Coordinates of C-alpha atoms in Angstrom, one line a residue:
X1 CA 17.3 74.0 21.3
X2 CA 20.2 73.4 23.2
X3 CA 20.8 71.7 26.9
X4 CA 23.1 73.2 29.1
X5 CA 25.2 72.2 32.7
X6 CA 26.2 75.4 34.6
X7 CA 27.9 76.3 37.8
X8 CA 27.3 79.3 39.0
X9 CA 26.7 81.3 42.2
X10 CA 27.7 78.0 44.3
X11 CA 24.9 76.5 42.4
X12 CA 24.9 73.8 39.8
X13 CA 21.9 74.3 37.5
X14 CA 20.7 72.3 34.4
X15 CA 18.6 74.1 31.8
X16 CA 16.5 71.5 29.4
X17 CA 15.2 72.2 26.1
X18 CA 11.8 69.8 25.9
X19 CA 12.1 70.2 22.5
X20 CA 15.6 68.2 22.5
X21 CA 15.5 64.1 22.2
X22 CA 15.1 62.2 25.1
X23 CA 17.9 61.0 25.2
X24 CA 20.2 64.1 25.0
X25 CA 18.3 65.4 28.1
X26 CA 18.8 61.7 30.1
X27 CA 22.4 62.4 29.3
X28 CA 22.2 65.5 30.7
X29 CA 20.4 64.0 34.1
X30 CA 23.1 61.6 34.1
X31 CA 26.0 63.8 34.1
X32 CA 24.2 66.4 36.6
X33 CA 23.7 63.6 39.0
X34 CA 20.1 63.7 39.0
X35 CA 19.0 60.4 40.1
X36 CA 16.1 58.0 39.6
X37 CA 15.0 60.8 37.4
X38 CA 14.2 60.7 33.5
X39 CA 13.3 62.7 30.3
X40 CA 10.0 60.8 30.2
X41 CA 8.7 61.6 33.4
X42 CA 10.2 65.1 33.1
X43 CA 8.1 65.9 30.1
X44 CA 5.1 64.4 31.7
X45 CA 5.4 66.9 34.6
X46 CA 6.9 64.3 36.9
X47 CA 9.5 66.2 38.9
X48 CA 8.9 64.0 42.7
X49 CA 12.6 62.3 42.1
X50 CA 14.5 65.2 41.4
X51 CA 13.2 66.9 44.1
X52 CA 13.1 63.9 46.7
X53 CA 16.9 64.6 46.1
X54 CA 17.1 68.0 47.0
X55 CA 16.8 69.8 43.7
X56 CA 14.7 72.9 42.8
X57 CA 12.8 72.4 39.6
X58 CA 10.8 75.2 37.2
X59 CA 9.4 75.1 34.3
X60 CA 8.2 77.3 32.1
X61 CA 7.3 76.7 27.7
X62 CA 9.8 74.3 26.6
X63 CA 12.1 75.2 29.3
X64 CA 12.4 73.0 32.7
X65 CA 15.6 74.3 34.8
X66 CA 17.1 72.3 38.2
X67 CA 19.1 73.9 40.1
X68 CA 20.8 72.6 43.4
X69 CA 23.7 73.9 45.9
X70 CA 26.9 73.0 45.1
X71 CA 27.6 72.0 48.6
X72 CA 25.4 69.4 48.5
X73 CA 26.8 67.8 45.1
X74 CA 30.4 67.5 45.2
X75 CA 32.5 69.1 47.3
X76 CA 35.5 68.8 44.5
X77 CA 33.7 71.0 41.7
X78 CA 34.6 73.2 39.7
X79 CA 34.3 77.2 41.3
X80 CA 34.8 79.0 37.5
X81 CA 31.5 78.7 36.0
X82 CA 31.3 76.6 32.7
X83 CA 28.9 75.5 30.0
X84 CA 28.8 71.5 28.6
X85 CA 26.7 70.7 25.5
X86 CA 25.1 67.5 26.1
X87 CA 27.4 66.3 23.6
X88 CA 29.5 64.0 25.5
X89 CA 32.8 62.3 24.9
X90 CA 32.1 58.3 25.7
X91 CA 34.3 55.6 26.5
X92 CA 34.1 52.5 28.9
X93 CA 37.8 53.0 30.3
X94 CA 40.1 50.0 31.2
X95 CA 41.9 50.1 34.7
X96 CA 45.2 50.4 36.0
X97 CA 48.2 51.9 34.3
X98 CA 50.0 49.4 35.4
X99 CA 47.2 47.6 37.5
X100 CA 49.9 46.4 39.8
X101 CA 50.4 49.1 42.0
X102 CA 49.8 49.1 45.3
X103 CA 47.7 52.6 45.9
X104 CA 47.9 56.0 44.9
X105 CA 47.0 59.8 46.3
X106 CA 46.5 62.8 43.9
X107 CA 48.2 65.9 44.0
X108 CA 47.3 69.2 42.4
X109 CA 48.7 72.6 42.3
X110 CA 46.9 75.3 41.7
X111 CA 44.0 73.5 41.3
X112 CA 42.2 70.2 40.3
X113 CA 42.2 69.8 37.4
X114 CA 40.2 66.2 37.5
X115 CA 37.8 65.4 39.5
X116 CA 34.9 62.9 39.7
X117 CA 31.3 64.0 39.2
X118 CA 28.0 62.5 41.2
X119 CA 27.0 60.7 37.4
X120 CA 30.5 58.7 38.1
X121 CA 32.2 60.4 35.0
X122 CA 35.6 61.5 35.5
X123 CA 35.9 65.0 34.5
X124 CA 39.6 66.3 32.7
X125 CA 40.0 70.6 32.8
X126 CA 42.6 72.3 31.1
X127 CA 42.3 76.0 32.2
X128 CA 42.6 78.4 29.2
X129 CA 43.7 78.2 25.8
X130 CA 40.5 79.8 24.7
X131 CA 41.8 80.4 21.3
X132 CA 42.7 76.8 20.3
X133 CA 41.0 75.6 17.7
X134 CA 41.3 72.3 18.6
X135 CA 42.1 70.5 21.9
X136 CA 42.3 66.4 22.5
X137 CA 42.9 64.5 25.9
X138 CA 45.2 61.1 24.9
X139 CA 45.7 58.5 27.0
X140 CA 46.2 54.9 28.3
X141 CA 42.2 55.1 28.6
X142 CA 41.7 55.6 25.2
X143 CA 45.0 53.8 24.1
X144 CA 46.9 57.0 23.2
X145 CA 43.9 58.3 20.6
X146 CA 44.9 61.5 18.7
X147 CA 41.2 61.2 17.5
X148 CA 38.7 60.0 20.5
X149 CA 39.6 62.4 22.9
X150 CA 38.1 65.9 21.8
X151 CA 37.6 68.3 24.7
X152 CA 34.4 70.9 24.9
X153 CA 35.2 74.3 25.0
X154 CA 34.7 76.3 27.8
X155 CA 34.2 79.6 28.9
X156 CA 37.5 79.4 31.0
X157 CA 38.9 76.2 29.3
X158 CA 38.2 72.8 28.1
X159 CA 36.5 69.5 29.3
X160 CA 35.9 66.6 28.7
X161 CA 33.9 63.5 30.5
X162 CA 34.8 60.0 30.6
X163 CA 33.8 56.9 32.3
X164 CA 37.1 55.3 34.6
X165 CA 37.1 52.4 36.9
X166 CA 39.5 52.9 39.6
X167 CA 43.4 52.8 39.2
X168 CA 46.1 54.7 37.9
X169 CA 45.8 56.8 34.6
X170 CA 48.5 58.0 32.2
X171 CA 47.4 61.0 30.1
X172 CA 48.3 64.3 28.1
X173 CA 46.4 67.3 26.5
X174 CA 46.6 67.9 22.9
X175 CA 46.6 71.5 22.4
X176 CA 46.9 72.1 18.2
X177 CA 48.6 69.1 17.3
X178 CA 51.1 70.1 20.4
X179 CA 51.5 67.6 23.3
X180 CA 51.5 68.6 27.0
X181 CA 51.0 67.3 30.5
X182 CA 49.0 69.0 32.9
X183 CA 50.3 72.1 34.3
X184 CA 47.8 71.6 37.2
X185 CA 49.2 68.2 38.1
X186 CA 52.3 67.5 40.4
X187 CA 52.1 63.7 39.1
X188 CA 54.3 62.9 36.7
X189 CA 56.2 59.6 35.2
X190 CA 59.0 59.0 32.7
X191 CA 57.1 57.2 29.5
X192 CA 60.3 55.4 28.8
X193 CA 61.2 57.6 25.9
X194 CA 62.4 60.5 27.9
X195 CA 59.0 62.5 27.9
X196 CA 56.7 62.7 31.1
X197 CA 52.8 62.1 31.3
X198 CA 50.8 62.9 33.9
X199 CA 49.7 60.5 36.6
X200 CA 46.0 60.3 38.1
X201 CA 44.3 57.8 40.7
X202 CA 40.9 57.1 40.3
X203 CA 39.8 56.4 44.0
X204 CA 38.1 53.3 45.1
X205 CA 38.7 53.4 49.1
X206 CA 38.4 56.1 51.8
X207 CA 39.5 55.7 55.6
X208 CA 37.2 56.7 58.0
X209 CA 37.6 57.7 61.9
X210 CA 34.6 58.4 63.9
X211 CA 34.6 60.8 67.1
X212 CA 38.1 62.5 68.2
X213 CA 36.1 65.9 67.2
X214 CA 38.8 67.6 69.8
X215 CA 41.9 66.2 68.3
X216 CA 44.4 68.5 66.3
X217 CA 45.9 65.7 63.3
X218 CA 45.0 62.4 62.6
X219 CA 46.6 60.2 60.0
X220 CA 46.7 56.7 58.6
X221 CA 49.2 54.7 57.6
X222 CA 49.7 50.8 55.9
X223 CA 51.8 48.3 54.5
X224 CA 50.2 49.5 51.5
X225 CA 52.7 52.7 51.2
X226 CA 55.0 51.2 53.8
X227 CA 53.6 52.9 56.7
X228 CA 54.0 56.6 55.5
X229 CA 51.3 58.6 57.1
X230 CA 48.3 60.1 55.2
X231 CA 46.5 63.2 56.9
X232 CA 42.8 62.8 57.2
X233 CA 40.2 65.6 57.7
X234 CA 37.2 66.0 59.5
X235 CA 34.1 66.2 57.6
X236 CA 30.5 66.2 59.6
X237 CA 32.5 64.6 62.5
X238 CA 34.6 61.9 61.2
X239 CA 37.7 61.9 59.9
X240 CA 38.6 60.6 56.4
X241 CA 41.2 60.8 53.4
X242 CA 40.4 58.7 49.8
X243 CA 43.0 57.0 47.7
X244 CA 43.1 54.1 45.6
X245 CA 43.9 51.0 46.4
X246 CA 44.4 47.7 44.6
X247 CA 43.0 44.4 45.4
X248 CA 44.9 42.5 48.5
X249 CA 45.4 42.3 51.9
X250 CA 46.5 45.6 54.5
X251 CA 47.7 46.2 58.1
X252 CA 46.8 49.6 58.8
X253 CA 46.2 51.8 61.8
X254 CA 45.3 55.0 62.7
X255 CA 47.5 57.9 64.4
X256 CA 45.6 60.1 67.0
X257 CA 47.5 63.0 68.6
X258 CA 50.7 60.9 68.2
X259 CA 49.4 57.8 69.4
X260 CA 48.8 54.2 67.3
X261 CA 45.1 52.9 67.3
X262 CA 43.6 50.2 65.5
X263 CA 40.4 50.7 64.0
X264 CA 37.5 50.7 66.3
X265 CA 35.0 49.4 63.5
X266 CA 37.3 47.0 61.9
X267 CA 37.2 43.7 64.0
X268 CA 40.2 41.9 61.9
X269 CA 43.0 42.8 63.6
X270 CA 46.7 41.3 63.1
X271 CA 49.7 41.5 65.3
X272 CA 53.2 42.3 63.4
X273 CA 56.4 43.4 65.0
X274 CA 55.0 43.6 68.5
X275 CA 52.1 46.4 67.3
X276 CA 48.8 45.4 66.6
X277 CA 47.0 46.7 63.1
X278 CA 44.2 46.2 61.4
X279 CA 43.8 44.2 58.6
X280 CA 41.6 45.5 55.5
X281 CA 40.5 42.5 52.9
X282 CA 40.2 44.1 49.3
X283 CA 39.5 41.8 46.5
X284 CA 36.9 38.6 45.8
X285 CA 36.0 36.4 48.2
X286 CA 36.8 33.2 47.5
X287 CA 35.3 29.3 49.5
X288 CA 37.6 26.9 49.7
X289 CA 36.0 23.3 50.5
X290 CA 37.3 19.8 50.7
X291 CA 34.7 17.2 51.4
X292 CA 35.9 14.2 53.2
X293 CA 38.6 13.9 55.6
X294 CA 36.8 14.2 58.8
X295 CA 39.0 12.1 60.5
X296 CA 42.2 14.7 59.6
X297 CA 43.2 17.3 62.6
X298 CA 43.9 20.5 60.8
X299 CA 43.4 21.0 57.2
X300 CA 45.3 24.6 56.0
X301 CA 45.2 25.6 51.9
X302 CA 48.4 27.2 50.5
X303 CA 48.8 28.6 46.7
X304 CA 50.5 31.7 44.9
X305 CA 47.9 33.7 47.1
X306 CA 49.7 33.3 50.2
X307 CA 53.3 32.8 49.1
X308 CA 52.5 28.6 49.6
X309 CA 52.3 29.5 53.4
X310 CA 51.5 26.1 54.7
X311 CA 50.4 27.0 57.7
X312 CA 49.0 30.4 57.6
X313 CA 44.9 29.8 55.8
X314 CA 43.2 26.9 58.1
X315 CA 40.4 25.9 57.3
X316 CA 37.4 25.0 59.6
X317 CA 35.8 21.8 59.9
X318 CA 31.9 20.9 59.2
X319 CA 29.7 17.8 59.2
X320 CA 31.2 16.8 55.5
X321 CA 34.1 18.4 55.7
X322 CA 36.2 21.5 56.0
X323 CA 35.4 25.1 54.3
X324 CA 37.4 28.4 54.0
X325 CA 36.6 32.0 52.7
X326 CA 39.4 34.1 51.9
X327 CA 39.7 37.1 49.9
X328 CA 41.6 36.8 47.1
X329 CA 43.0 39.6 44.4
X330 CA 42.6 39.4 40.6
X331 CA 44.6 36.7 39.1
X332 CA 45.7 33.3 37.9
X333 CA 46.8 31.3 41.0
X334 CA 47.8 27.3 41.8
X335 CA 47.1 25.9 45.4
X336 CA 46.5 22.8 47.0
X337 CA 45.0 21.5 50.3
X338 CA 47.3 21.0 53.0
X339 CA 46.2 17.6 54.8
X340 CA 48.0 17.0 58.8
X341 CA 50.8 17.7 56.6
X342 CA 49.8 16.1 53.6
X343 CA 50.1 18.2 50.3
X344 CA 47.1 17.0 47.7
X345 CA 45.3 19.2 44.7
X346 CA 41.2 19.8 45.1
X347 CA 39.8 17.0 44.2
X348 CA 37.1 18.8 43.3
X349 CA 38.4 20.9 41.0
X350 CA 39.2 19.3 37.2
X351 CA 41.8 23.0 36.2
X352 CA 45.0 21.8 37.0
X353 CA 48.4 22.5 36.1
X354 CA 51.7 20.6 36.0
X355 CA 55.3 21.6 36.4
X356 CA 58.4 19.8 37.2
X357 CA 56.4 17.0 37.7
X358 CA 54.2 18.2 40.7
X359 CA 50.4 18.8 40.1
X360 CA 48.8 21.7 41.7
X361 CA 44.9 22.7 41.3
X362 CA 44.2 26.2 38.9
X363 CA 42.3 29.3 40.4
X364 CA 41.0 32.1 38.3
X365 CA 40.0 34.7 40.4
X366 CA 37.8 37.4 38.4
X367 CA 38.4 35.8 35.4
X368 CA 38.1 38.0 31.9
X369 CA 38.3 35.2 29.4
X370 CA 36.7 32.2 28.8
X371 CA 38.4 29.6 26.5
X372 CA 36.0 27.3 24.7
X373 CA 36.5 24.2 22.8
X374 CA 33.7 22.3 21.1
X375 CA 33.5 18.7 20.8
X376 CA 35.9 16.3 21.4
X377 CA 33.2 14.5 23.5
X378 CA 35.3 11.3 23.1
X379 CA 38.8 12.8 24.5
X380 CA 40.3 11.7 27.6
X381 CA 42.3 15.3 28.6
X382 CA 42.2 18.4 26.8
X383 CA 44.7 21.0 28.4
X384 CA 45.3 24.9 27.1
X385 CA 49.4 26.2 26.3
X386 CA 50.7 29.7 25.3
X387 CA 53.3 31.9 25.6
X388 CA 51.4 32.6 29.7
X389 CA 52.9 29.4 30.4
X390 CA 55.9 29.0 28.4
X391 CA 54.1 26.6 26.3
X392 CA 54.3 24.3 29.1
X393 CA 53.0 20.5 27.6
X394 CA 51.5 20.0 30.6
X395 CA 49.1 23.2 30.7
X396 CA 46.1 24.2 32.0
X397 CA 43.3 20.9 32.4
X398 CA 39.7 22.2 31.2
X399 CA 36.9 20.9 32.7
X400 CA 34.3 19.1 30.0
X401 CA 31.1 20.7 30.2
X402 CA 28.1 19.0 28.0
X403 CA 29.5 19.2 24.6
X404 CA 32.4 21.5 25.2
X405 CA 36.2 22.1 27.3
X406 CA 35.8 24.9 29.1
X407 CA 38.6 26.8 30.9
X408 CA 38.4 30.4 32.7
X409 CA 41.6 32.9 33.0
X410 CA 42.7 36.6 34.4
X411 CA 44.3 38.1 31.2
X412 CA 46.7 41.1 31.4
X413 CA 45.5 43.4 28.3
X414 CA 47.8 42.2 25.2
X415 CA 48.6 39.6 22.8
X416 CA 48.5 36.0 23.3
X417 CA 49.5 32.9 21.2
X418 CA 48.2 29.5 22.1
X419 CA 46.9 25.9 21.6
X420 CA 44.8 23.2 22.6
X421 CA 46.1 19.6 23.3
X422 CA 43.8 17.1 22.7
X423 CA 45.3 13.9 24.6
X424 CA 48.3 15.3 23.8
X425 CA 48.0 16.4 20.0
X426 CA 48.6 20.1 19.2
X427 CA 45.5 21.5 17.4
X428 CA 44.9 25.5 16.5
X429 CA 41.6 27.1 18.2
X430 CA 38.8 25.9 15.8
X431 CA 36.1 28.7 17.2
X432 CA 39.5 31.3 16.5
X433 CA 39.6 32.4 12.8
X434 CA 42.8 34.7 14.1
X435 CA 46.3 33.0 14.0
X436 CA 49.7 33.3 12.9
X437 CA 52.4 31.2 11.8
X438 CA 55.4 29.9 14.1
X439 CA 58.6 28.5 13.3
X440 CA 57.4 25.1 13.2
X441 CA 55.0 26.0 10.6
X442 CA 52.2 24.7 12.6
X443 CA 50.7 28.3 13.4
X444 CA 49.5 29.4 17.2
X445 CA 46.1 31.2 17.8
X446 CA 46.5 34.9 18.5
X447 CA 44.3 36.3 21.3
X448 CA 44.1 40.3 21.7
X449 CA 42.6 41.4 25.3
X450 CA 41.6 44.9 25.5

């Protein structure tokens, strides 16, 4: 009664044990890539998804194998044959290590030693070692765990399968209580202590080039790794290289035979330094809309988004008034509307924040935390200070929604301390039983974001 994953003879095949639970053989489908397909209609003799997706299925007592070319699943897998229980190691991941950077590119040596498989696990390998008696994989995914992390063994080496979203990973192996990077994996950064983890990008974006079947190197290059080219490859007759890439705005271009092309299906295009690029949009896309002011000539929007360029984000004109769509990376950001030359905040938006004395309209853009006060139905302002804004008085305005303040924000994993104002009295969060006390003996809320 056991479920096994194995990769053999370029094949991938999945042998299920009917006599297993349901859900040990849906995990199984799951991390074999078998779509739309599912114990239950499995055991009722239901193969028509698995095979709509080009797998080969037999069954036989309480035996039903699939079996599929390798080819056609991922061209990234594994060559050495291996066996996975349907034991799986689980965990929901947290990106970017640190979030900020701009893009990354893996690089292996003698082989890869993680890949992504067609379930949308990330799969870690360390090659041998077959006589440990105990091997872990540690860490910032699984916040440096010398428990979470236990590999399956292999017959060449040991796994393990998690769930990432795309950025860039620090991690080690724990082989016997001893810690090492991957051998496999020319990444590598300083931990601030002297010792070095290995670095690896889960991908988000690939580059494609159509036609050119007949040229010898193509290659792409961006502001996004100051303009350092990346060699594509052909693959059913277009070209393409993956990488990750954080949220923001790109000129890019393409290099044919030794010659600069923008991308023929990209329209956005952007000239810079007297060469025209292409200009790739990664992030949310955000509406900007001020009602009113039909009688104004040009109306532009400016915040932290576009270094307070007053000139650069126009917006266009309608019946009521004027409307822009930008994309926007994760963050916190202030703006205001830009009015023939006229700075004002949104007057349709009640988040504001003041410093120095000027007033600027507040911006979450893929917010992860939602602070909530209840009642206070009678206040005039409530407004939100912590050490994210140096516990500035005049904070962050929440809006007043029914019988609560309401305020949404993009948090950094970490600790934070805070407070409410209410019409300019300090008050702990009442809904927060977690808190702390301060030098003034008043106490701050504490807020933890994973």
């Amino acid at each position: 009664m056991r479920n096994k994953m194995v990769m053999q003879h370029g094949r991938l095949v999945l042998i299920l044990d009917t006599r297993t639970s349901k859900n040990e053989i849906d995990s199984m489908l799951i991390a074999g890539g078998v779509t739309g397909q599912t114990a239950e209609m499995l055991l009722k003799g239901d193969y028509a998804a698995a095979t709509k997706n080009g797998w080969n299925v037999k069954a036989k007592k309480n035996i039903i194998e699939l079996d599929r070319s390798l080819a056609d699943v991922n061209e990234s897998q594994q060559l050495t044959p291996y066996l996975l229980s349907s034991n799986m190691y689980k965990s929901n991941g947290r990106p970017g290590y640190p979030s900020e950077v701009a893009f990354g590119v893996n690089s292996f040596a003698n082989r890869v030693s993680v890949h992504e498989l067609p379930s949308g696990l990330t799969r870690f390998f360390i090659p041998g070692n077959t006589q440990a008696k105990r091997v872990l994989l540690s860490g910032n995914f699984n916040n440096w765990s010398t428990i979470k992390g236990i590999m399956n063994r292999t017959d060449s080496g040991w796994v393990a399968d998690i769930r990432l979203e795309p950025g860039k990973y620090a991690y080690k192996f724990i082989v016997n209580g001893n810690w090492t990077p991957d051998l496999n994996n020319n990444l590598l950064e300083d931990d601030g202590l002297g010792n070095n983890n290995s670095i690896y990008y889960r991908y988000n974006y690939t580059f494609k080039l159509a036609g050119y079947q007949s040229a010898k190197k193509i290659s792409v290059s961006g502001s996004f790794n100051k303009w350092l080219e990346l060699a594509m490859r052909q693959k059913d007759g277009v070209w393409e290289t993956s990488l990750y890439l954080h949220d923001g705005i790109y000129l890019y271009h393409f290099m044919v035979n030794g010659s600069w092309i923008t991308d023929p299906a990209n329209k956005m295009t952007q000239m810079q330094n007297k060469q025209l690029s292409s200009v790739l949009l990664l992030g949310e896309s955000v509406t900007f809309k001020l009602n009113g002011y039909t009688n104004a000539h040009k109306v532009c929007v400016a915040g932290g988004f576009n270094n307070w360029d007053a000139d650069m984000l126009q917006l266009s004109k309608t019946a009521t008034g004027w409307v822009l769509s930008y994309t926007i990376s994760a963050g916190n950001y202030q703006y205001k509307f830009i009015v023939d030359g006229q700075a004002i905040a949104d007057p349709a938006n009640p988040h504001q924040i003041t410093t120095d004395g000027k007033t600027n309209s507040f911006l979450a853009v893929r917010s992860n935390h939602a602070f909530i006060l209840k009642g206070y139905s009678s206040a005039h302002t409530v407004r939100l200070a912590g050490d994210f804004n140096n516990w500035n008085e005049q904070g962050y305005t929440l809006e007043h929604r029914g019988d609560q303040w309401v305020i949404n924000m993009r948090l950094k994993p970490g600790k934070y301390l805070y407070k409410f104002l209410i019409d300019g009295k300090w008050i702990l969060d009442p809904g927060n039983k977690i808190w702390e006390q301060n030098q003034y003996g008043t106490g701050n809320s504490v807020l933890w974001i994973e």
